[in-house]
Amino acid sequence: MLPKSHPRFESLRQRDLLIEGYKAGATAIAGLIAFGRGEAYDYLLGEKTPKSAITAIEASAALLLSAKNPVISINGNTAVLCPRELVKLSEILGAKLEINLFYRTEKRVGIIEKILKENGAKQVYGIRPTAELKGTESERRKVDRKGIYSADVVFVALEDGDRTEALISAGKKVIAVDLNPLSRTAKTASITIVDNIIRAVPLLIETVKKLKHTDKAELEKIVSNYDNEKTLKSMGAEILSGLKNQSQP
Ligand code: ATP
Ligand code: MG
């Protein structure tokens, strides 16, 4: 048991979720390494949601609310870090949940499906893929015809650059949650939320609730006013200024 009084409680709690997720067969061992890379960037953010991420979250909520077939892509890390919140997000948006794995095995897919269902998911896509996404060789090419294959907006997290590029090439809008503003995913996505998925999803749920009754034209305005390159640049500036303040006596 982790003592709640530990100064690094939240960080240790997240590590614990992944270790347990690995032991349960949901998370791939490479997922633990990917998480470690994310943690390093989170440290640079002071483990707080940066201002630029709030702008990206607002644009994401507007884009998801305007989508015809939004799909939330689930992998072995996101399934154990915040399954309840991801299911909730899919419910309030009427979005589909689809399992999509780099290290895909039928067993791992089944374990993740069970986690999602235990957390309230009624239907999970991607169990028996019915289509292939062009432009990526990995197991992540296997998608559901009614899900990612025909989606207009795909929400991804801890994503690989290859598939982000393939999704964009297929004409989809991609919302990525990635703590690393320099990754290919961050640079390729339509909207990049540079934040920890654990903090970003609850904030996104709140923002979707806030914008739920906004008219279509207003939502479109929020999306078209958003500039991902600019947001990523100000992200870099936020990290630098945080570091500068840290080093001041
Ligand atoms: P890319 O393929 O996009 O260039 P990469 O190869 O550097 O990225 P991957 O292992 O493919 O990295 O993807 C994992 C990404 O997920 C990393 O950029 C990492 O920063 C990010 N990440 C890890 N943990 C979290 C988390 N809890 N929340 C948000 N992002 C995370
Ligand atoms: Mg990668």
Coordinates of C-alpha atoms and ligand atoms in Angstrom, one line a residue:
M1 CA 0.0 0.0 0.0
L2 CA 1.3 3.5 -0.9
P3 CA 1.2 5.9 2.0
K4 CA -1.0 8.9 1.0
S5 CA 1.4 11.2 2.9
H6 CA 4.3 10.3 0.5
P7 CA 5.4 13.6 -1.2
R8 CA 5.3 11.7 -4.6
F9 CA 2.1 9.9 -3.9
E10 CA 0.3 10.9 -7.2
S11 CA 3.3 9.9 -9.3
L12 CA 3.7 6.6 -7.5
R13 CA 0.0 5.9 -7.8
Q14 CA 0.3 6.3 -11.6
R15 CA 3.3 4.0 -11.7
D16 CA 1.4 1.5 -9.6
L17 CA -1.6 1.6 -12.1
L18 CA 0.8 0.7 -14.9
I19 CA 2.7 -2.0 -13.0
E20 CA -0.6 -3.6 -12.1
G21 CA -1.8 -3.1 -15.7
Y22 CA 1.3 -4.9 -16.9
K23 CA 0.8 -7.8 -14.4
A24 CA -2.8 -8.1 -15.5
G25 CA -1.7 -8.4 -19.1
A26 CA -3.3 -5.1 -20.3
T27 CA -0.2 -3.0 -20.6
A28 CA 2.7 -3.9 -22.8
I29 CA 6.2 -3.8 -21.3
A30 CA 7.1 -1.1 -23.9
G31 CA 4.1 0.9 -22.5
L32 CA 6.0 1.2 -19.2
I33 CA 9.0 2.8 -21.0
A34 CA 6.7 5.2 -22.9
F35 CA 5.1 6.2 -19.7
G36 CA 8.6 7.0 -18.3
R37 CA 9.2 9.3 -21.2
G38 CA 6.0 11.0 -20.4
E39 CA 6.8 11.4 -16.7
A40 CA 10.0 13.2 -17.6
Y41 CA 8.0 15.8 -19.6
D42 CA 5.4 16.0 -16.8
Y43 CA 8.2 16.9 -14.4
L44 CA 9.1 19.8 -16.7
L45 CA 5.5 21.0 -16.6
G46 CA 5.6 21.0 -12.8
E47 CA 3.0 18.2 -13.0
K48 CA 0.3 20.8 -13.7
T49 CA -1.9 21.4 -16.7
P50 CA -0.2 24.2 -18.7
K51 CA -2.2 27.2 -20.0
S52 CA -1.7 26.2 -23.6
A53 CA -3.3 22.8 -22.9
I54 CA -6.4 24.6 -21.7
T55 CA -6.7 26.3 -25.1
A56 CA -6.2 22.9 -26.8
I57 CA -8.8 21.2 -24.6
E58 CA -11.4 23.8 -25.5
A59 CA -10.7 23.4 -29.2
S60 CA -10.8 19.6 -28.7
A61 CA -14.2 19.7 -27.0
A62 CA -15.6 21.9 -29.8
L63 CA -14.2 19.6 -32.5
L64 CA -15.5 16.4 -30.8
L65 CA -19.0 18.0 -30.3
S66 CA -19.1 18.9 -34.0
A67 CA -18.0 15.4 -35.2
K68 CA -20.3 13.0 -37.0
N69 CA -18.5 9.8 -36.0
P70 CA -16.0 10.6 -33.2
V71 CA -13.9 7.6 -31.9
I72 CA -11.8 7.4 -28.8
S73 CA -8.8 5.1 -29.3
I74 CA -7.8 3.0 -26.3
N75 CA -4.5 1.3 -25.7
G76 CA -2.9 -0.7 -22.9
N77 CA -1.7 2.5 -21.0
T78 CA -4.9 4.6 -21.3
A79 CA -7.0 1.5 -20.3
V80 CA -5.4 1.3 -16.9
L81 CA -4.6 5.0 -16.3
C82 CA -8.2 6.4 -16.6
P83 CA -10.7 3.9 -17.9
R84 CA -13.7 5.3 -16.1
E85 CA -13.1 8.8 -17.4
L86 CA -12.6 7.6 -21.0
V87 CA -15.9 5.7 -20.8
K88 CA -17.6 8.8 -19.4
L89 CA -16.1 11.0 -22.2
S90 CA -17.5 8.5 -24.8
E91 CA -20.9 8.6 -23.1
I92 CA -21.3 12.4 -23.0
L93 CA -20.1 12.7 -26.6
G94 CA -21.9 9.7 -28.0
A95 CA -18.4 8.6 -29.2
K96 CA -17.3 5.1 -29.9
L97 CA -14.5 3.4 -27.9
E98 CA -12.1 1.3 -30.0
I99 CA -9.2 -0.8 -28.8
N100 CA -6.1 -0.2 -31.0
L101 CA -2.8 -1.8 -29.9
F102 CA 0.8 -1.7 -31.2
Y103 CA 1.5 -5.0 -29.4
R104 CA -1.8 -6.5 -30.3
T105 CA -2.7 -10.0 -29.1
E106 CA -6.2 -11.4 -28.8
K107 CA -5.5 -12.0 -25.1
R108 CA -4.5 -8.4 -24.5
V109 CA -7.5 -7.1 -26.5
G110 CA -9.9 -9.3 -24.3
I111 CA -8.3 -8.1 -21.1
I112 CA -8.7 -4.4 -22.1
E113 CA -12.3 -5.0 -23.3
K114 CA -13.1 -6.4 -19.8
I115 CA -11.5 -3.4 -18.1
L116 CA -13.6 -1.0 -20.2
K117 CA -16.8 -3.0 -19.6
E118 CA -16.2 -3.1 -15.9
N119 CA -15.9 0.7 -16.1
G120 CA -19.3 1.0 -17.7
A121 CA -18.6 0.7 -21.5
K122 CA -21.6 -0.8 -23.3
Q123 CA -20.0 -1.4 -26.6
V124 CA -16.3 -1.7 -27.5
Y125 CA -15.0 -1.7 -31.1
G126 CA -11.8 -3.1 -32.4
I127 CA -12.2 -6.6 -30.9
R128 CA -12.4 -8.2 -34.3
P129 CA -11.0 -5.7 -36.8
T130 CA -12.9 -5.4 -40.1
A131 CA -10.7 -3.0 -42.0
E132 CA -7.1 -1.8 -42.4
L133 CA -5.7 1.7 -42.2
K134 CA -3.3 2.5 -45.0
G135 CA 0.1 3.9 -44.3
T136 CA 1.1 2.0 -41.3
E137 CA 2.6 -1.5 -41.2
S138 CA 2.1 -2.1 -37.5
E139 CA -0.7 -4.0 -35.8
R140 CA -2.3 -0.6 -35.3
R141 CA -3.4 -0.7 -38.9
K142 CA -6.2 -3.1 -37.8
V143 CA -9.3 -1.1 -37.3
D144 CA -13.1 -1.4 -37.2
R145 CA -15.0 -0.3 -40.3
K146 CA -17.7 1.3 -38.2
G147 CA -15.2 2.8 -35.8
I148 CA -11.8 4.4 -36.6
Y149 CA -12.0 3.4 -40.3
S150 CA -15.0 5.7 -40.9
A151 CA -14.4 8.2 -38.1
D152 CA -14.1 11.9 -38.9
V153 CA -12.4 12.7 -35.5
V154 CA -10.1 10.3 -33.6
F155 CA -9.0 11.0 -30.0
V156 CA -5.7 9.3 -29.3
A157 CA -3.2 9.3 -26.4
L158 CA 0.3 7.9 -26.0
E159 CA 0.1 7.4 -29.7
D160 CA 2.8 6.5 -32.2
G161 CA 3.7 9.0 -34.8
D162 CA 3.2 6.5 -37.6
R163 CA -0.4 6.0 -37.0
T164 CA -1.1 9.7 -36.3
E165 CA 0.3 10.4 -39.8
A166 CA -1.7 7.5 -41.3
L167 CA -4.9 8.9 -39.7
I168 CA -4.3 12.4 -40.9
S169 CA -3.5 11.0 -44.4
A170 CA -6.8 9.2 -44.3
G171 CA -8.5 12.7 -44.0
K172 CA -9.3 12.5 -40.3
K173 CA -8.9 15.1 -37.6
V174 CA -6.7 13.8 -34.8
I175 CA -6.8 15.0 -31.2
A176 CA -3.7 13.8 -29.4
V177 CA -2.8 13.9 -25.7
D178 CA 0.9 13.7 -25.5
L179 CA 3.2 15.1 -22.8
N180 CA 6.0 15.4 -25.3
P181 CA 5.4 18.6 -27.4
L182 CA 8.3 17.5 -29.7
S183 CA 7.0 14.1 -30.7
R184 CA 5.9 13.3 -34.2
T185 CA 2.4 12.7 -32.8
A186 CA 2.4 16.2 -31.2
K187 CA 3.5 17.8 -34.4
T188 CA 1.3 15.9 -36.7
A189 CA -2.0 15.9 -34.9
S190 CA -4.8 18.5 -35.6
I191 CA -5.0 19.4 -31.9
T192 CA -2.3 18.4 -29.4
I193 CA -3.1 18.5 -25.7
V194 CA 0.2 18.6 -24.0
D195 CA -0.8 17.3 -20.6
N196 CA -0.9 14.1 -18.6
I197 CA -3.9 12.0 -19.8
I198 CA -4.9 11.6 -16.1
R199 CA -5.5 15.4 -15.8
A200 CA -6.5 16.0 -19.4
V201 CA -9.5 13.7 -19.7
P202 CA -11.4 15.1 -16.6
L203 CA -10.8 18.6 -17.9
L204 CA -12.0 17.6 -21.3
I205 CA -15.2 16.1 -19.8
E206 CA -15.9 19.4 -18.0
T207 CA -15.3 21.4 -21.1
V208 CA -17.6 19.2 -23.2
K209 CA -20.3 19.7 -20.6
K210 CA -19.8 23.4 -20.7
L211 CA -19.9 23.6 -24.5
K212 CA -22.6 21.0 -25.0
H213 CA -25.4 23.4 -25.8
T214 CA -23.3 25.8 -27.9
D215 CA -24.5 26.2 -31.4
K216 CA -22.7 24.7 -34.4
A217 CA -21.4 27.9 -35.8
E218 CA -19.9 28.9 -32.5
L219 CA -18.2 25.5 -32.1
E220 CA -16.8 25.8 -35.7
K221 CA -15.4 29.2 -34.8
I222 CA -13.6 27.9 -31.8
V223 CA -12.1 25.1 -34.0
S224 CA -11.1 27.4 -36.8
N225 CA -9.5 29.9 -34.5
Y226 CA -7.3 27.3 -33.0
D227 CA -3.7 27.1 -34.3
N228 CA -1.8 23.9 -33.2
E229 CA 1.6 25.1 -34.3
K230 CA 1.2 28.3 -32.3
T231 CA -0.1 26.4 -29.2
L232 CA 2.9 24.0 -29.4
K233 CA 5.3 27.0 -29.6
S234 CA 3.8 28.7 -26.5
M235 CA 4.0 25.3 -24.8
G236 CA 7.8 25.4 -25.4
A237 CA 7.9 28.9 -24.0
E238 CA 5.9 27.8 -20.9
I239 CA 8.3 25.0 -20.2
L240 CA 11.3 27.3 -20.6
S241 CA 9.9 30.0 -18.3
G242 CA 9.1 27.3 -15.7
L243 CA 12.7 26.1 -15.8
K244 CA 14.0 29.7 -15.6
N245 CA 11.9 30.5 -12.5
Q246 CA 13.1 27.2 -10.9
S247 CA 16.7 28.2 -11.3
Q248 CA 16.3 31.6 -9.8
P249 CA 17.8 31.9 -6.2
Ligands
ATP1 P1 6.2 9.6 -31.8 O1 6.1 8.2 -32.3 O2 5.0 10.4 -31.8 O3 7.4 10.4 -32.3 P2 7.7 8.7 -29.5 O4 8.2 7.5 -30.4 O5 8.7 9.6 -28.9 O6 6.6 9.5 -30.2 P3 5.9 6.8 -28.3 O7 6.5 5.8 -27.4 O8 5.6 6.4 -29.7 O9 6.9 8.1 -28.3 O10 4.6 7.4 -27.6 C1 4.4 7.6 -26.3 C2 4.2 9.1 -26.0 O11 3.3 9.2 -25.0 C3 5.4 9.9 -25.6 O12 5.6 11.0 -26.4 C4 5.2 10.2 -24.1 O13 5.7 11.5 -23.8 C5 3.7 10.2 -24.1 N1 3.1 9.9 -22.7 C6 3.5 8.9 -21.9 N2 2.8 8.9 -20.7 C7 1.9 9.8 -20.9 C8 0.7 10.3 -20.1 N3 0.5 9.7 -18.9 N4 0.0 11.3 -20.6 C9 0.2 11.8 -21.8 N5 1.2 11.5 -22.6 C10 2.0 10.5 -22.2
MG2 MG 6.8 6.4 -31.6

